[in-house]
Coordinates of C-alpha atoms and ligand atoms in Angstrom, one line a residue:
M1 CA -29.7 -59.4 13.2
T2 CA -30.0 -56.9 16.4
S3 CA -26.9 -54.7 17.1
L4 CA -25.3 -55.8 19.8
L5 CA -25.5 -52.4 21.2
T6 CA -29.7 -52.3 20.2
K7 CA -32.4 -53.4 21.9
P8 CA -36.8 -53.1 21.2
A9 CA -37.1 -49.4 20.1
A10 CA -37.1 -46.3 22.6
H11 CA -37.2 -42.7 22.1
S12 CA -34.5 -40.7 23.2
S13 CA -34.7 -37.4 25.0
R14 CA -34.1 -34.3 23.1
L15 CA -31.4 -32.4 24.3
W16 CA -31.5 -29.9 26.0
M17 CA -31.4 -26.6 25.0
P18 CA -31.5 -23.6 27.4
E19 CA -33.5 -20.2 26.1
R20 CA -30.4 -18.4 27.4
V21 CA -27.0 -18.9 28.9
L22 CA -25.7 -16.8 31.5
F23 CA -22.0 -16.4 32.7
T24 CA -20.4 -14.4 35.8
P25 CA -16.8 -12.4 35.5
A26 CA -15.9 -15.4 37.9
A27 CA -17.1 -18.3 35.9
L28 CA -15.4 -16.4 33.0
D29 CA -12.1 -15.7 34.4
Q30 CA -11.9 -20.1 34.1
P31 CA -10.4 -22.2 32.0
W32 CA -13.3 -24.5 32.3
G33 CA -15.6 -21.1 32.3
Q34 CA -14.5 -20.6 28.4
Q35 CA -14.8 -24.3 28.1
I36 CA -18.2 -23.9 28.5
L37 CA -18.3 -20.7 26.3
S38 CA -16.7 -23.2 23.4
R39 CA -20.0 -25.5 23.8
V40 CA -22.6 -23.2 24.1
Q41 CA -21.5 -21.0 21.1
A42 CA -20.9 -23.9 19.1
L43 CA -25.2 -25.0 19.7
N44 CA -25.2 -20.8 18.7
L45 CA -27.1 -20.3 22.3
P46 CA -28.2 -16.9 23.0
I47 CA -24.9 -15.9 26.1
E48 CA -25.3 -13.2 28.4
E49 CA -22.1 -11.9 30.2
L50 CA -23.6 -10.6 33.8
P51 CA -22.2 -7.4 35.5
Q52 CA -21.5 -9.4 38.9
N53 CA -20.9 -12.6 40.4
R54 CA -24.5 -12.7 41.9
L55 CA -27.5 -13.9 39.9
S56 CA -30.0 -11.8 39.7
G57 CA -33.5 -10.9 37.3
L58 CA -34.9 -14.6 37.0
R59 CA -38.2 -13.8 39.2
G60 CA -41.4 -13.9 37.8
D61 CA -44.4 -12.5 38.4
S62 CA -45.5 -15.9 40.7
E63 CA -43.7 -19.1 42.3
R64 CA -45.1 -20.9 38.7
E65 CA -43.6 -18.3 36.8
T66 CA -39.9 -18.4 38.5
Y67 CA -40.1 -21.7 38.4
Q68 CA -40.8 -21.6 34.4
I69 CA -38.3 -19.0 33.6
A70 CA -35.2 -21.0 35.6
K71 CA -35.8 -23.9 34.3
R72 CA -34.9 -22.4 31.0
T73 CA -32.0 -20.9 32.2
L74 CA -28.5 -22.3 32.5
A75 CA -26.2 -19.8 34.8
V76 CA -22.6 -20.6 34.2
V77 CA -21.3 -19.8 37.8
T78 CA -18.6 -20.5 40.2
A79 CA -19.0 -22.7 43.2
P80 CA -18.9 -21.0 46.7
P81 CA -16.5 -21.8 49.1
S82 CA -19.2 -23.9 50.8
H83 CA -18.4 -26.5 48.4
F84 CA -14.9 -27.4 49.1
K85 CA -16.4 -28.9 52.4
L86 CA -18.6 -32.1 51.5
S87 CA -20.8 -34.1 53.3
P88 CA -21.5 -37.5 53.9
I89 CA -24.4 -39.2 51.7
P90 CA -25.3 -42.2 53.3
P91 CA -26.2 -45.3 52.2
S92 CA -25.3 -43.8 48.3
A93 CA -21.9 -43.1 48.7
D94 CA -18.8 -41.4 51.3
W95 CA -19.3 -37.9 50.0
Q96 CA -21.0 -36.1 48.3
F97 CA -19.8 -33.5 45.8
H98 CA -21.8 -31.2 42.5
L99 CA -20.4 -30.1 39.2
A100 CA -24.3 -28.6 39.3
E101 CA -26.9 -27.8 40.7
G102 CA -30.5 -27.7 38.9
C103 CA -31.5 -30.2 36.4
P104 CA -33.9 -29.7 33.4
A105 CA -36.3 -32.2 34.1
H106 CA -39.9 -31.4 35.8
C107 CA -40.2 -34.2 38.0
Q108 CA -43.4 -33.7 39.6
Y109 CA -41.9 -35.6 42.8
C110 CA -38.3 -34.0 42.2
Y111 CA -35.7 -34.9 45.1
L112 CA -34.3 -31.3 44.8
A113 CA -37.5 -29.8 45.8
G114 CA -37.1 -27.3 49.0
S115 CA -33.0 -28.5 49.3
L116 CA -32.0 -26.1 47.1
Q117 CA -32.6 -22.1 47.7
G118 CA -34.0 -20.0 45.6
P119 CA -35.1 -20.3 41.8
P120 CA -34.4 -23.4 40.2
V121 CA -31.6 -22.6 38.4
I122 CA -29.2 -24.3 36.5
R123 CA -26.1 -23.7 37.8
V124 CA -23.3 -25.5 36.4
F125 CA -19.7 -25.2 38.4
A126 CA -16.5 -23.2 36.1
N127 CA -14.5 -24.3 38.5
L128 CA -14.3 -27.6 38.2
P129 CA -10.9 -28.6 38.2
Q130 CA -10.0 -27.1 42.0
I131 CA -13.7 -28.9 42.4
L132 CA -11.5 -32.3 41.8
E133 CA -8.9 -30.7 43.4
N134 CA -10.2 -30.6 46.5
L135 CA -11.6 -34.2 46.6
A136 CA -8.4 -36.3 47.3
T137 CA -8.3 -34.7 50.8
Y138 CA -11.9 -37.4 51.5
E139 CA -9.9 -40.4 50.1
R140 CA -8.8 -43.0 52.7
P141 CA -5.5 -44.2 52.6
G142 CA -5.2 -47.9 51.1
T143 CA -9.0 -48.3 51.1
A144 CA -11.7 -47.5 48.4
T145 CA -13.5 -43.8 49.1
T146 CA -16.7 -43.0 46.9
F147 CA -18.3 -39.9 45.7
E148 CA -21.5 -38.9 44.2
V149 CA -22.2 -36.5 42.2
S150 CA -25.4 -36.1 41.0
C151 CA -27.3 -35.2 44.8
Y152 CA -28.3 -31.6 43.0
T153 CA -28.4 -32.4 39.4
D154 CA -28.7 -34.6 36.8
P155 CA -25.2 -34.8 35.2
L156 CA -25.6 -36.6 32.0
G157 CA -29.0 -34.6 31.2
I158 CA -26.7 -31.1 30.6
E159 CA -23.3 -33.5 29.8
H160 CA -23.7 -31.7 25.9
L161 CA -22.8 -28.3 28.0
T162 CA -20.6 -28.9 30.1
G163 CA -18.5 -31.9 29.4
S164 CA -17.7 -32.3 32.6
L165 CA -19.1 -35.6 33.4
A166 CA -16.8 -37.3 31.4
E167 CA -13.9 -34.9 32.8
C168 CA -15.3 -36.0 36.7
I169 CA -14.8 -39.5 35.2
R170 CA -11.3 -39.4 34.0
Y171 CA -10.3 -38.1 36.5
F172 CA -11.4 -40.7 38.9
G173 CA -9.8 -42.8 35.8
T174 CA -6.4 -41.7 37.5
R175 CA -7.1 -42.4 40.7
R176 CA -5.8 -45.4 43.0
N177 CA -8.7 -45.9 45.7
A178 CA -11.5 -43.5 44.6
H179 CA -14.6 -43.9 42.5
L180 CA -17.1 -42.3 41.3
R181 CA -20.9 -42.6 40.9
W182 CA -23.4 -41.0 39.4
V183 CA -27.1 -41.6 37.9
S184 CA -29.3 -39.8 35.1
K185 CA -33.1 -40.2 34.4
F186 CA -31.1 -39.1 30.7
D187 CA -29.6 -40.9 27.5
A188 CA -27.3 -39.2 25.9
V189 CA -24.1 -41.3 26.4
D190 CA -22.6 -42.3 23.4
E191 CA -19.2 -39.0 24.4
L192 CA -18.6 -41.3 27.7
I193 CA -17.9 -44.8 25.7
D194 CA -14.2 -44.4 25.3
L195 CA -13.5 -42.8 28.3
P196 CA -10.1 -44.2 30.5
H197 CA -12.3 -44.8 33.6
N198 CA -10.4 -47.7 34.4
G199 CA -13.2 -48.7 35.9
H200 CA -14.0 -46.2 39.2
T201 CA -17.4 -45.0 37.7
R202 CA -20.4 -46.3 38.6
C203 CA -22.9 -45.5 36.1
R204 CA -26.4 -45.5 37.2
V205 CA -29.8 -44.9 35.4
S206 CA -33.2 -44.3 37.7
V207 CA -36.4 -45.7 36.4
N208 CA -39.7 -46.7 37.3
A209 CA -43.5 -48.5 36.7
A210 CA -44.6 -47.0 34.0
P211 CA -47.4 -45.4 35.5
V212 CA -44.9 -43.0 37.2
S213 CA -42.6 -42.3 34.2
G214 CA -44.9 -41.3 32.2
R215 CA -46.6 -39.6 34.4
F216 CA -44.6 -38.0 36.5
E217 CA -41.0 -37.7 34.9
G218 CA -41.7 -34.4 32.4
G219 CA -38.7 -34.1 30.4
T220 CA -36.2 -36.8 30.5
A221 CA -35.8 -39.8 28.4
S222 CA -38.6 -42.1 28.5
V223 CA -37.4 -45.2 30.6
A224 CA -36.4 -48.1 27.5
S225 CA -34.5 -45.3 26.3
R226 CA -32.7 -45.2 29.9
L227 CA -32.0 -49.1 29.9
Q228 CA -30.5 -48.8 26.4
A229 CA -28.1 -46.5 27.0
L230 CA -27.3 -48.6 30.1
R231 CA -26.3 -51.5 27.9
K232 CA -24.3 -49.3 26.0
L233 CA -22.5 -48.5 28.9
A234 CA -22.1 -52.0 30.3
L235 CA -21.4 -54.2 27.3
P236 CA -17.6 -55.4 27.4
H237 CA -15.3 -52.8 25.1
S238 CA -14.9 -55.5 22.9
Q239 CA -18.4 -55.8 22.0
G240 CA -18.1 -51.8 21.1
G241 CA -19.6 -51.0 25.3
G242 CA -17.7 -48.8 27.4
G243 CA -17.2 -51.8 30.6
Y244 CA -18.7 -49.6 33.3
P245 CA -19.7 -51.1 36.1
V246 CA -23.2 -50.3 36.4
G247 CA -26.3 -49.6 38.3
I248 CA -29.7 -49.6 38.4
V249 CA -32.3 -47.0 40.5
I250 CA -35.0 -47.9 40.8
A251 CA -36.8 -44.5 42.4
P252 CA -39.5 -43.6 43.7
I253 CA -41.0 -46.6 43.8
M254 CA -44.5 -45.9 44.5
L255 CA -48.0 -47.9 46.1
I256 CA -49.9 -47.0 42.6
D257 CA -52.7 -48.8 41.5
D258 CA -52.1 -52.7 39.8
W259 CA -48.1 -51.9 41.2
E260 CA -47.6 -55.2 41.3
L261 CA -48.4 -55.6 37.6
H262 CA -46.2 -52.4 36.7
Y263 CA -43.0 -53.2 38.3
T264 CA -43.6 -56.7 37.2
Q265 CA -43.0 -55.1 33.5
L266 CA -40.8 -52.8 34.6
F267 CA -38.8 -56.1 35.6
D268 CA -39.2 -57.5 32.6
E269 CA -37.9 -54.6 30.8
M270 CA -34.8 -54.8 32.4
S271 CA -33.8 -58.3 31.9
T272 CA -34.5 -57.9 28.2
T273 CA -32.0 -54.6 27.9
L274 CA -29.6 -56.3 30.0
D275 CA -29.7 -59.7 29.1
F276 CA -25.1 -60.2 29.6
S277 CA -23.8 -60.4 32.8
C278 CA -22.1 -57.5 33.3
D279 CA -21.1 -55.7 37.6
L280 CA -24.6 -54.5 38.7
T281 CA -25.9 -53.0 41.3
F282 CA -29.5 -52.3 42.5
E283 CA -30.7 -49.0 44.8
L284 CA -34.5 -49.3 45.7
I285 CA -36.1 -45.9 47.4
S286 CA -39.7 -45.9 47.3
H287 CA -41.1 -42.8 48.2
R288 CA -41.1 -40.4 50.6
F289 CA -41.6 -36.2 51.1
T290 CA -41.3 -33.6 53.7
P291 CA -43.6 -31.1 54.5
K292 CA -41.2 -28.3 52.6
S293 CA -40.9 -30.4 49.5
K294 CA -45.1 -31.0 49.5
E295 CA -45.0 -27.4 49.7
V296 CA -42.8 -26.5 47.0
L297 CA -43.9 -29.1 44.6
Q298 CA -47.5 -28.1 44.5
T299 CA -46.4 -24.2 43.5
W300 CA -44.4 -26.0 40.4
Y301 CA -46.5 -28.3 39.5
P302 CA -50.2 -27.0 41.0
H303 CA -52.6 -29.6 38.9
S304 CA -49.9 -32.8 39.8
K305 CA -51.7 -36.2 40.2
L306 CA -49.2 -37.2 43.1
D307 CA -50.7 -38.5 45.7
M308 CA -48.6 -36.7 49.0
E309 CA -51.4 -37.4 51.5
E310 CA -50.4 -37.1 55.4
E311 CA -52.9 -39.4 56.1
K312 CA -51.8 -42.1 54.0
R313 CA -48.4 -42.4 55.6
S314 CA -46.3 -42.8 58.5
V315 CA -44.2 -40.2 60.0
K316 CA -40.5 -40.6 60.2
R317 CA -38.1 -38.3 62.3
N318 CA -34.7 -37.7 62.2
K319 CA -32.4 -36.9 64.8
F320 CA -32.1 -33.3 64.3
G321 CA -36.3 -32.5 64.3
G322 CA -37.1 -32.9 60.4
T323 CA -40.0 -35.1 59.9
K324 CA -40.8 -37.8 56.5
Y325 CA -44.0 -38.6 55.6
V326 CA -43.1 -42.6 54.0
Y327 CA -45.1 -45.7 53.6
D328 CA -46.3 -47.6 56.8
T329 CA -44.0 -50.6 58.0
D330 CA -46.4 -53.3 56.9
D331 CA -46.8 -51.6 52.8
M332 CA -42.6 -51.1 52.8
K333 CA -42.6 -55.0 54.1
T334 CA -45.0 -55.9 51.3
L335 CA -42.5 -53.5 48.8
R336 CA -39.2 -54.3 49.6
R337 CA -39.4 -58.5 49.3
F338 CA -41.4 -58.2 46.3
F339 CA -38.4 -56.2 44.9
E340 CA -35.6 -58.1 46.3
R341 CA -37.7 -61.6 45.5
E342 CA -37.3 -60.5 41.6
I343 CA -34.0 -59.4 41.4
A344 CA -32.8 -62.4 43.1
R345 CA -34.5 -64.5 40.6
R346 CA -33.4 -62.2 37.5
F347 CA -30.3 -60.6 38.4
P348 CA -29.0 -63.4 40.5
E349 CA -25.4 -61.7 40.3
A350 CA -26.5 -58.2 41.2
R351 CA -25.9 -56.6 44.5
I352 CA -28.8 -55.0 46.3
L353 CA -27.1 -51.9 48.0
Y354 CA -29.8 -50.8 49.8
W355 CA -33.6 -50.9 50.6
T356 CA -35.1 -47.2 52.0
Ligands
SF4_1 FE1 -35.6 -33.9 40.1 FE2 -33.8 -36.2 39.0 FE3 -36.7 -35.4 37.6 FE4 -34.1 -33.7 37.3 S1 -34.3 -36.1 36.8 S2 -36.4 -32.7 38.1 S3 -33.3 -33.7 39.9 S4 -35.9 -35.7 40.1

């Protein structure tokens, strides 16, 4: 008999282990920094205390080498004062906040390319309790306020090193009207199952069709494994699961060859794995890039086959004069119709939060 917690075989990602863990003096002064120190000591990772609070010495001889050094480095720092002034993040949530910046995975379309400054070191914040305390000032009285914590990192991908996602979930479980949202391409959720979340955290996984995830999402868990993790999070407590509200983010949706066939197979996999009733949402994000993200991605992944030809796209301008390259209107309509139809057919109780 199949266990309630597992469906067909999937490959877990190995937990990411940095080659170096750097601590700033300010991070070591923080109790949460000491908690992270105990975790990385227990994992026998090489630890260095920096002489100052600024990160330095992380550049290689080329951008590519800098990328490789950075992606193998965890830096434990304190979030600067700018992190205490939150920005809205429509359509995903009311506000974004950050427990870290940078991500150990290697997605060739990475959303962080061009949005973070400096080498893509994984910086985790030792002053998490203060970051969480600050959120209360952004809650709207008497109505739900949502907070997204995965804009600049994959919080689950570094959870074994920080414990910070669990701390956020516990914190939101104590709030009357504040709700947490996070998304991941990793799968190590066992430590999250028994947390007192009080229904205030929506856990999401980001998935894609096999040719996209197989070719462009280095260092992540397989899609099957992400879906199994979501299953564990969504199953009721009485069946050994976490009883969380959950979500699936299909992103970035790409017009690959035979896209309809590949995305249908992805929907088959989702239907098989989530074969029970649960509080489920979908977010649908088509592939886009900016001149800056393209430039950065081409230095990080010079041999990538990712399609970023401007001539094949429509230009979308924002109110600040920024430019994005998106699929043209007809392609967008065709894609959107397909995804909305499949979701309505297979998950009639699920809500689609947005298409973009
Ligand atoms: Fe970038 Fe997200 Fe992939 Fe991490 S998981 S490399 S943040 S796209």
